[in-house]
PDB file of C-alpha atoms and ligand atoms in Angstrom:
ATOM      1  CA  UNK A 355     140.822 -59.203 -51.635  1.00 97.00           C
ATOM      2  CA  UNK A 356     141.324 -58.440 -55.451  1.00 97.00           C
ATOM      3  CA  UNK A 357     139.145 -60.298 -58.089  1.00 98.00           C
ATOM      4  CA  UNK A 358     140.748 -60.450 -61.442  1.00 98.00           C
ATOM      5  CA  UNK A 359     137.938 -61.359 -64.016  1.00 98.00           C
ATOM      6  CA  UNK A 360     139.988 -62.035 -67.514  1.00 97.00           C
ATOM      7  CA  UNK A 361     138.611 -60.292 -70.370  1.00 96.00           C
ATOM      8  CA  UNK A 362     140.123 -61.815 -73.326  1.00 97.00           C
ATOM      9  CA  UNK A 363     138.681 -63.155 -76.350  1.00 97.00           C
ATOM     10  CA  UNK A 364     140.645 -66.674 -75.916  1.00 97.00           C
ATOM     11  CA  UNK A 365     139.553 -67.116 -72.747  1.00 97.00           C
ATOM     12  CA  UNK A 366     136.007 -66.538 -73.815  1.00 98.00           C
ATOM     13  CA  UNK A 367     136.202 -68.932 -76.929  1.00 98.00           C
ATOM     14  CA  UNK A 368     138.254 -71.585 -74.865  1.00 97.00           C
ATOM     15  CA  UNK A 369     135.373 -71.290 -71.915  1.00 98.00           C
ATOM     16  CA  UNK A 370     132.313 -71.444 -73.906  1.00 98.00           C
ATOM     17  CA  UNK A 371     133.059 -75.072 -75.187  1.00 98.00           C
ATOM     18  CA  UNK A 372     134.594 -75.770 -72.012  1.00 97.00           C
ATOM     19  CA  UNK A 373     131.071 -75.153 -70.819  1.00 98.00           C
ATOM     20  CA  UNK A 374     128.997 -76.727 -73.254  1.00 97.00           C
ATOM     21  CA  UNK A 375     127.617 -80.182 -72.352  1.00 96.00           C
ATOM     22  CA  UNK A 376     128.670 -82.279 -75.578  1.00 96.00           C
ATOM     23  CA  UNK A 377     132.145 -81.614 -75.172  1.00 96.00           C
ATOM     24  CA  UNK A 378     133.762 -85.052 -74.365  1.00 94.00           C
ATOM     25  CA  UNK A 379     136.302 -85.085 -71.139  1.00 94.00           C
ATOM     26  CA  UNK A 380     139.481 -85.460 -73.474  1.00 94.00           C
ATOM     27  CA  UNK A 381     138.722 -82.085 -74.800  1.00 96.00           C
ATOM     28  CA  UNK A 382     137.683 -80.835 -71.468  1.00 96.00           C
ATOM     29  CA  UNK A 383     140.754 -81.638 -70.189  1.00 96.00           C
ATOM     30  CA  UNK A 384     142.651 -79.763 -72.826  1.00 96.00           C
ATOM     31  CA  UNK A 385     141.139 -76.868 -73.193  1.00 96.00           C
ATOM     32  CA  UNK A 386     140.993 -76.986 -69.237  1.00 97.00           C
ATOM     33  CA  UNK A 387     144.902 -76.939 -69.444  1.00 96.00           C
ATOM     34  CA  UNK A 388     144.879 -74.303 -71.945  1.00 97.00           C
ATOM     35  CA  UNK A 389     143.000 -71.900 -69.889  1.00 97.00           C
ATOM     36  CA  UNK A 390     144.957 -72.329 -66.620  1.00 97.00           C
ATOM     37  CA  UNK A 391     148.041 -71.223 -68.843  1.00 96.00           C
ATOM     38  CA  UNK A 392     146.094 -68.621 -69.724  1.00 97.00           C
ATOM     39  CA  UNK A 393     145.020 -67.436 -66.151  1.00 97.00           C
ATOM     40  CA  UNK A 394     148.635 -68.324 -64.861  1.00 97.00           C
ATOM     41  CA  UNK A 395     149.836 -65.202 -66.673  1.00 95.00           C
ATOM     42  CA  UNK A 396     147.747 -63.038 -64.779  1.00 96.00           C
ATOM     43  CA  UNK A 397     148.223 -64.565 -61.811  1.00 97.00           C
ATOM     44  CA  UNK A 398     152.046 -64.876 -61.936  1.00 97.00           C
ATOM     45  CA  UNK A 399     152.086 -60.617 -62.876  1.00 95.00           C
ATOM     46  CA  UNK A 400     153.750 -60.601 -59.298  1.00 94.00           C
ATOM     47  CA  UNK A 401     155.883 -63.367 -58.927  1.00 96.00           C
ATOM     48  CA  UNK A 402     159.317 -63.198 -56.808  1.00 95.00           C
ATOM     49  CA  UNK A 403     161.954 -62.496 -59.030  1.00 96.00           C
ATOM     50  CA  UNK A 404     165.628 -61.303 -59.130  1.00 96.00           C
ATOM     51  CA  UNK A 405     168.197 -59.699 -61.516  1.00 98.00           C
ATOM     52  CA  UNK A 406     171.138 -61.826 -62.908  1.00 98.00           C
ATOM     53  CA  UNK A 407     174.104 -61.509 -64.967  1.00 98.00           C
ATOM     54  CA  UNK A 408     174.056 -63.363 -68.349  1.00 98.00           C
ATOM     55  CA  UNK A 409     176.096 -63.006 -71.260  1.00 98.00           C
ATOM     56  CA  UNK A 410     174.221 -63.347 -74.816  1.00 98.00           C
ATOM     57  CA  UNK A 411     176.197 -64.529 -77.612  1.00 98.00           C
ATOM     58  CA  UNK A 412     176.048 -60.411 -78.198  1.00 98.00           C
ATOM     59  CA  UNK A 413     176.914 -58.785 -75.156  1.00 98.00           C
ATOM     60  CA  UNK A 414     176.822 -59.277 -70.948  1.00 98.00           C
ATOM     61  CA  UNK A 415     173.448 -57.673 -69.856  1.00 98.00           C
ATOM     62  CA  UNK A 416     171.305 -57.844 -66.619  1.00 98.00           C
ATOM     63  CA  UNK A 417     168.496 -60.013 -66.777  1.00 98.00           C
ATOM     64  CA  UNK A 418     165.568 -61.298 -64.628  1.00 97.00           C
ATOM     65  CA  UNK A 419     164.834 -64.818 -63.027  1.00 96.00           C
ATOM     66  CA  UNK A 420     161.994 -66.280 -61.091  1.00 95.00           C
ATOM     67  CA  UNK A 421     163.890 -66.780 -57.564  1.00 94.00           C
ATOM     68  CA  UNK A 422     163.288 -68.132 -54.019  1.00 93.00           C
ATOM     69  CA  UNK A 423     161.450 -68.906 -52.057  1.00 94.00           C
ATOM     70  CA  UNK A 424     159.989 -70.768 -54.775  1.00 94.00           C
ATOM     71  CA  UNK A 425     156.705 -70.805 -55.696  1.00 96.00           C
ATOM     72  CA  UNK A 426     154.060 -72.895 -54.651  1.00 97.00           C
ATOM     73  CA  UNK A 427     151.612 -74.411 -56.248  1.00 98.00           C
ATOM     74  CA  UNK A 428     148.636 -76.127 -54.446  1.00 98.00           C
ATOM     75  CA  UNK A 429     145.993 -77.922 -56.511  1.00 97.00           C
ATOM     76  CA  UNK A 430     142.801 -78.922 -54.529  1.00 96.00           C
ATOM     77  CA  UNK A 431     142.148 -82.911 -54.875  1.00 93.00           C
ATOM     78  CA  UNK A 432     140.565 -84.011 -57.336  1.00 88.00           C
ATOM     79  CA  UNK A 433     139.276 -81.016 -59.892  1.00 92.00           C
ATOM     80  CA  UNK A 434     142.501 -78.651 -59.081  1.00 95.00           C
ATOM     81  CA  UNK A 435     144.727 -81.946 -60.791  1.00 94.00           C
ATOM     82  CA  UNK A 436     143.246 -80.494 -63.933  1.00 94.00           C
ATOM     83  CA  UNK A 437     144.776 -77.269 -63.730  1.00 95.00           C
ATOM     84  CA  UNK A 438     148.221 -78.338 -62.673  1.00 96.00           C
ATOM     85  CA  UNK A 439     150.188 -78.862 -65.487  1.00 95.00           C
ATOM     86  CA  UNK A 440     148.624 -75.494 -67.150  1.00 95.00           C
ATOM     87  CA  UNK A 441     150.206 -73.624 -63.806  1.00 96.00           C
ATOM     88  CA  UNK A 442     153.591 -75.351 -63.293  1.00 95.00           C
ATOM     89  CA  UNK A 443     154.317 -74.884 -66.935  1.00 94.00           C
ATOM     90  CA  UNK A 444     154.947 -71.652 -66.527  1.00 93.00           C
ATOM     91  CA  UNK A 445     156.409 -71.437 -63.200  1.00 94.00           C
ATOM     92  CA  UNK A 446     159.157 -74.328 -63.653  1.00 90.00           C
ATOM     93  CA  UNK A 447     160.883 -73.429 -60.540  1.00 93.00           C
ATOM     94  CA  UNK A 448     157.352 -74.006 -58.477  1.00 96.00           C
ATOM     95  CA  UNK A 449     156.991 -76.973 -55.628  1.00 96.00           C
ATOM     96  CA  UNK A 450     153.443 -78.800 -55.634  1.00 97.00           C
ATOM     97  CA  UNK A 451     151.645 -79.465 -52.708  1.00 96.00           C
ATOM     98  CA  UNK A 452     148.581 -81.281 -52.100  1.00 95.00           C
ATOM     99  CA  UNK A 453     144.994 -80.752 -50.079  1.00 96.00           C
ATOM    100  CA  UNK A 454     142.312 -82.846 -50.967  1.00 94.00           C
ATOM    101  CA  UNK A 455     139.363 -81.561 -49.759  1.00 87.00           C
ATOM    102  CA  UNK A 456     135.608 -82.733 -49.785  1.00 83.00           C
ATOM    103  CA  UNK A 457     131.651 -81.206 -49.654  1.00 75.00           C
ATOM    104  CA  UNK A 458     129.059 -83.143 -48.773  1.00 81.00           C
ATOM    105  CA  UNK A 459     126.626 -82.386 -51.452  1.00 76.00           C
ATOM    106  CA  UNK A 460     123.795 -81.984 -49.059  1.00 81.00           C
ATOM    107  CA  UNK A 461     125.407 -79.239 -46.179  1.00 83.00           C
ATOM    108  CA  UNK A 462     127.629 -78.084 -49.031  1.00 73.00           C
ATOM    109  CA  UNK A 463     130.114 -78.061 -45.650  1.00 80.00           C
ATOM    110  CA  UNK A 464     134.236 -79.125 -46.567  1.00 83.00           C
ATOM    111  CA  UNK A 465     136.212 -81.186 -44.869  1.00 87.00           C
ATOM    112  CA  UNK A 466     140.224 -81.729 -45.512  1.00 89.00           C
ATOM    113  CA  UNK A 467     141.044 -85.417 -45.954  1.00 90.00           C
ATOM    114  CA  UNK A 468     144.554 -85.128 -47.113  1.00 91.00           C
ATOM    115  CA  UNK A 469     147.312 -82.647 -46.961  1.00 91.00           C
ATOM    116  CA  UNK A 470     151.094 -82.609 -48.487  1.00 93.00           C
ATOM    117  CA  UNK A 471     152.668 -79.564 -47.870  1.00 94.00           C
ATOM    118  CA  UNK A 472     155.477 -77.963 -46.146  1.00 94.00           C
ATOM    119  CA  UNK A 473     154.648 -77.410 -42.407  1.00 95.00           C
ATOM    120  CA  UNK A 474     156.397 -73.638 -42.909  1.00 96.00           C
ATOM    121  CA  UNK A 475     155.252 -71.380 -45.783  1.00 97.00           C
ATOM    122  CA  UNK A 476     156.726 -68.150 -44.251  1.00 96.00           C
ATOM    123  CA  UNK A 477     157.134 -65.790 -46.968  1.00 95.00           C
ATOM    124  CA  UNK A 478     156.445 -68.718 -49.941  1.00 96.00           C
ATOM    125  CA  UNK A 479     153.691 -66.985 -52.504  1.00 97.00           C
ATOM    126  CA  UNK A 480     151.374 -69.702 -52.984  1.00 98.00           C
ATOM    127  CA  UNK A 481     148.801 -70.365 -56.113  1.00 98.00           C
ATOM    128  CA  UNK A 482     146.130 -72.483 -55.086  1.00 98.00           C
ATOM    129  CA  UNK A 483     144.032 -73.962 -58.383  1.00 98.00           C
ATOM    130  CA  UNK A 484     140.545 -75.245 -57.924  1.00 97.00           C
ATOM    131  CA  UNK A 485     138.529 -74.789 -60.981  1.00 97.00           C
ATOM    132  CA  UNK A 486     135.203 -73.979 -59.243  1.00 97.00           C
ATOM    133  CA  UNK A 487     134.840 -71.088 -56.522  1.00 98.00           C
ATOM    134  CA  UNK A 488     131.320 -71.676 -56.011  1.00 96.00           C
ATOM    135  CA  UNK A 489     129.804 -71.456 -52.302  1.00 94.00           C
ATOM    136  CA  UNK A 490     133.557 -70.096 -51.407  1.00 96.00           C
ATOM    137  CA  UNK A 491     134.124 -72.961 -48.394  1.00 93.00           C
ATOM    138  CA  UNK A 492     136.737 -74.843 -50.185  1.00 94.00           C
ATOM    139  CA  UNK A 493     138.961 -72.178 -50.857  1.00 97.00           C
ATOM    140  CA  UNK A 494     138.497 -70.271 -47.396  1.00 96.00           C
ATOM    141  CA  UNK A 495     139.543 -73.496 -45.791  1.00 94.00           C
ATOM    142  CA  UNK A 496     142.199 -73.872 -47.999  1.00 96.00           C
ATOM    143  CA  UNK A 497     143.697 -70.469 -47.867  1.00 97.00           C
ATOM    144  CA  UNK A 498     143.231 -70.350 -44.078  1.00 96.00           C
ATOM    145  CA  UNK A 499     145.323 -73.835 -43.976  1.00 95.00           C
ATOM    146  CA  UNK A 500     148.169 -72.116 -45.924  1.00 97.00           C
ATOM    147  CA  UNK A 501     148.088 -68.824 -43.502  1.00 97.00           C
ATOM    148  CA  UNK A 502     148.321 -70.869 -40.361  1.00 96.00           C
ATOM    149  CA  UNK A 503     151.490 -72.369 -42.200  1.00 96.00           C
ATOM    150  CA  UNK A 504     152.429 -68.779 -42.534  1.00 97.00           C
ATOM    151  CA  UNK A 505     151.476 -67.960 -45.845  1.00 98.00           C
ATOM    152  CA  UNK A 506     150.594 -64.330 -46.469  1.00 97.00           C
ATOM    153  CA  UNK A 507     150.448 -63.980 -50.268  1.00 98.00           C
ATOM    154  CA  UNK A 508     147.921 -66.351 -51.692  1.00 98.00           C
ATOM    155  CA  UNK A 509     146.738 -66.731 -55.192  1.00 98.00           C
ATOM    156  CA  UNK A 510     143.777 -68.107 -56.105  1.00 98.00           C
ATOM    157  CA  UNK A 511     142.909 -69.341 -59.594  1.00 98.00           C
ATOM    158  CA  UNK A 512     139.543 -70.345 -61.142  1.00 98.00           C
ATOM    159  CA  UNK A 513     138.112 -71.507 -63.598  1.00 98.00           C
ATOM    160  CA  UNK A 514     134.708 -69.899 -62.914  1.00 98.00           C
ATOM    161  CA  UNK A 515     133.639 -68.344 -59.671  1.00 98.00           C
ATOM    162  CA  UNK A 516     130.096 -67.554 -58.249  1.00 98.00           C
ATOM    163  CA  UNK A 517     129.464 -63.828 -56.882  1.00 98.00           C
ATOM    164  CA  UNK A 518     128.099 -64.999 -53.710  1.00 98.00           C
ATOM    165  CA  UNK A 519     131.690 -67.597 -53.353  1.00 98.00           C
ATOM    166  CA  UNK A 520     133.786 -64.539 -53.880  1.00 98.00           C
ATOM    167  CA  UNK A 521     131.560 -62.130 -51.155  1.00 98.00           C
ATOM    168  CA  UNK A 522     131.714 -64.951 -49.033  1.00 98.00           C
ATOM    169  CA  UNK A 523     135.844 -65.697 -49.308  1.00 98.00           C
ATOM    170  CA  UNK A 524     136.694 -61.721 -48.979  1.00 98.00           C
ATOM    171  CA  UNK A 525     134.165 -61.818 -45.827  1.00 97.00           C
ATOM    172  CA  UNK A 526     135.760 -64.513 -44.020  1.00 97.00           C
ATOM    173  CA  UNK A 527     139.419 -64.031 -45.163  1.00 97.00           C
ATOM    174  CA  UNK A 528     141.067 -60.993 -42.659  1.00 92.00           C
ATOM    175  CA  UNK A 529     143.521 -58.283 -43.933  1.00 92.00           C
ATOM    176  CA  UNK A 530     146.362 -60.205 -42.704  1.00 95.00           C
ATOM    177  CA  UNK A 531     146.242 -62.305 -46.266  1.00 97.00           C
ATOM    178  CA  UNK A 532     147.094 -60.394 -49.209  1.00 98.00           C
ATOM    179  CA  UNK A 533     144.578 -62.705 -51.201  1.00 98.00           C
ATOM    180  CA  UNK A 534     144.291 -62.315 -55.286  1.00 98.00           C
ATOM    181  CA  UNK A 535     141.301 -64.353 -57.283  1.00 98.00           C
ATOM    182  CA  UNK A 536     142.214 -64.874 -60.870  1.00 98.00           C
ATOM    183  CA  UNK A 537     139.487 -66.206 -62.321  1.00 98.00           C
ATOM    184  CA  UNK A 538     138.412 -66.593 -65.988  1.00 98.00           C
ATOM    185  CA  UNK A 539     134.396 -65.477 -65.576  1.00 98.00           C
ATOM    186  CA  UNK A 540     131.768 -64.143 -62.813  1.00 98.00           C
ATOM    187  CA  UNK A 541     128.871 -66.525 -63.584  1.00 98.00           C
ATOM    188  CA  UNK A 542     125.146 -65.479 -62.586  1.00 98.00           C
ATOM    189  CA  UNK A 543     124.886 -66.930 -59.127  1.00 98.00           C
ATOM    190  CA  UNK A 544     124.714 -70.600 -57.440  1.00 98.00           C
ATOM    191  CA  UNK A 545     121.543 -72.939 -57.662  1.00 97.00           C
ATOM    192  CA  UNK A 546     119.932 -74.500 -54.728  1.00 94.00           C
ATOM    193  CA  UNK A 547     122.608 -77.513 -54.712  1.00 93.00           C
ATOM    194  CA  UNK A 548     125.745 -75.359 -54.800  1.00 93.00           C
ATOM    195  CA  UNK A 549     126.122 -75.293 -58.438  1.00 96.00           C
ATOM    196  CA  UNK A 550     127.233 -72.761 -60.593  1.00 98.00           C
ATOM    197  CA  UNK A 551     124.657 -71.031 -63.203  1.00 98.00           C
ATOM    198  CA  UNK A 552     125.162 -70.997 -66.128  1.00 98.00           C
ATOM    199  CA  UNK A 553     128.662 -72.960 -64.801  1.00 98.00           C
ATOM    200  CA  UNK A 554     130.197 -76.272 -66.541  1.00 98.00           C
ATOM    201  CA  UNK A 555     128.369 -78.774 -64.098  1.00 97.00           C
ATOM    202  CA  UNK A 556     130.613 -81.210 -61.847  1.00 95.00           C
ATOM    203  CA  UNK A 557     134.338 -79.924 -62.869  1.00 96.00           C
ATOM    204  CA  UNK A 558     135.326 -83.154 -61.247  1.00 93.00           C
ATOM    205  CA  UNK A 559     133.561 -85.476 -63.113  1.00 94.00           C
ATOM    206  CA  UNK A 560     133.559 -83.547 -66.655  1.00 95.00           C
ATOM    207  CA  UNK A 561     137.657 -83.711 -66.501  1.00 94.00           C
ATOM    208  CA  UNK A 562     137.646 -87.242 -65.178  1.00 91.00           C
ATOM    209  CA  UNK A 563     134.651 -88.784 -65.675  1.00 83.00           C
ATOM    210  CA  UNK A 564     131.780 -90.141 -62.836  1.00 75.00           C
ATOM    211  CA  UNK A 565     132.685 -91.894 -59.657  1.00 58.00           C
ATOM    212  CA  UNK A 566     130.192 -93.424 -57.709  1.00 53.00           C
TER     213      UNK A 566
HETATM  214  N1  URA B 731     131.722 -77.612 -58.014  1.00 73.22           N
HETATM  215  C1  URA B 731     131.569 -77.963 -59.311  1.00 73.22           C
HETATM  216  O1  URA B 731     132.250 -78.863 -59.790  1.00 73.22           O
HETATM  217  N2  URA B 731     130.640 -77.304 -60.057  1.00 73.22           N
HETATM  218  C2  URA B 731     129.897 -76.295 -59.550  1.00 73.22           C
HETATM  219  O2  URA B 731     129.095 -75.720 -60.284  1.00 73.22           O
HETATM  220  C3  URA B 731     130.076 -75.954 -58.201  1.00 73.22           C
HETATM  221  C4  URA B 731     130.989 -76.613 -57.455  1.00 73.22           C
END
């Protein structure tokens, strides 16, 4: 597994507000949205793509297009909706599919309570966007539901991971996946309840607010 950890003053700007606890959810959301376009860059470095012919209003030339299978992107229900917009902006040619997943606060253990995607992902790179790879059982269920699908080439981007979440994924993820975590900072480690330290608190409810 490959961790990409983005070094970039932006990044770091955009992330320490992101982070701080006065910043209202409209701003989270933003700057949320920002960052994912940010991280998309990275993440998209190997994206399918193919020459073509085009003719400028110069000359004919051989360019380069994004081209199939396309892209998919799968945002984890409900804090990956934040970072979908930031991700399919720059890969317009991208499908969306859907997994909601769920931890129980108290076992920290996920379960899947909705899917939407294509039953065959044989040879489709996917990007899966959750903004929080914390304990790491979120995204090694997800990432094992795209490989039994037949995904090989899987994506992961974060907003903020947790050291013992990434040891965790690259333990229980086999070689068979070629598996890539873009992330945009390695925080300290996780508390007692699964949290991220110094983190951003509940990504869920800072981009949408508390649901009881
Ligand atoms: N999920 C969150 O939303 N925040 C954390 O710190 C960990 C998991």
């Amino acid at each position: 597994m490959r961790v990409l950890e983005i070094d970039h003053p932006l990044v770091a700007h955009k992330l320490t507000v992101l982070r701080d606890r006065s910043t209202h959810s409209s701003v989270f959301r933003q700057l949320a949205d920002e960052l994912v376009t940010l991280l998309a860059y990275e993440a998209t470095r190997n994206v399918a793509v193919a020459p073509v012919e085009i003719e400028t209003p110069v000359s004919g030339m051989t360019g380069t297009k994004l081209t199939n299978p396309k892209p998919m992107v799968v945002p984890i229900l409900r804090a990956g909706l934040g970072m979908l917009d930031g991700m399919t902006r720059l890969l317009p040619t991208a499908e969306v599919g859907f997994l909601g997943m769920v931890r129980n606060e108290e076992t920290l253990e996920v379960t899947t309570y909705a899917n939407r995607l294509p039953d065959d992902l044989t040879g489709r790179q996917c990007f899966v966007v959750d903004p929080m790879l914390a304990t790491g059982h979120t995204l090694i269920a997800a990432v094992n539901y795209l490989h039994e699908r037949g995904a090989r080439d899987i994506t992961c981007v974060t907003l903020l991971s947790a050291p013992e979440g990434i040891a965790t994924l690259s333990e229980a993820i086999g070689e068979d996946v070629d598996l890539t975590v873009v992330t945009a900072a390695i925080d300290d480690r996780l508390n007692a309840s699964g949290y991220i330290v110094p983190g951003l608190g509940d990504a869920g409810d800072r981009l949408f607010g508390v649901v009881d």
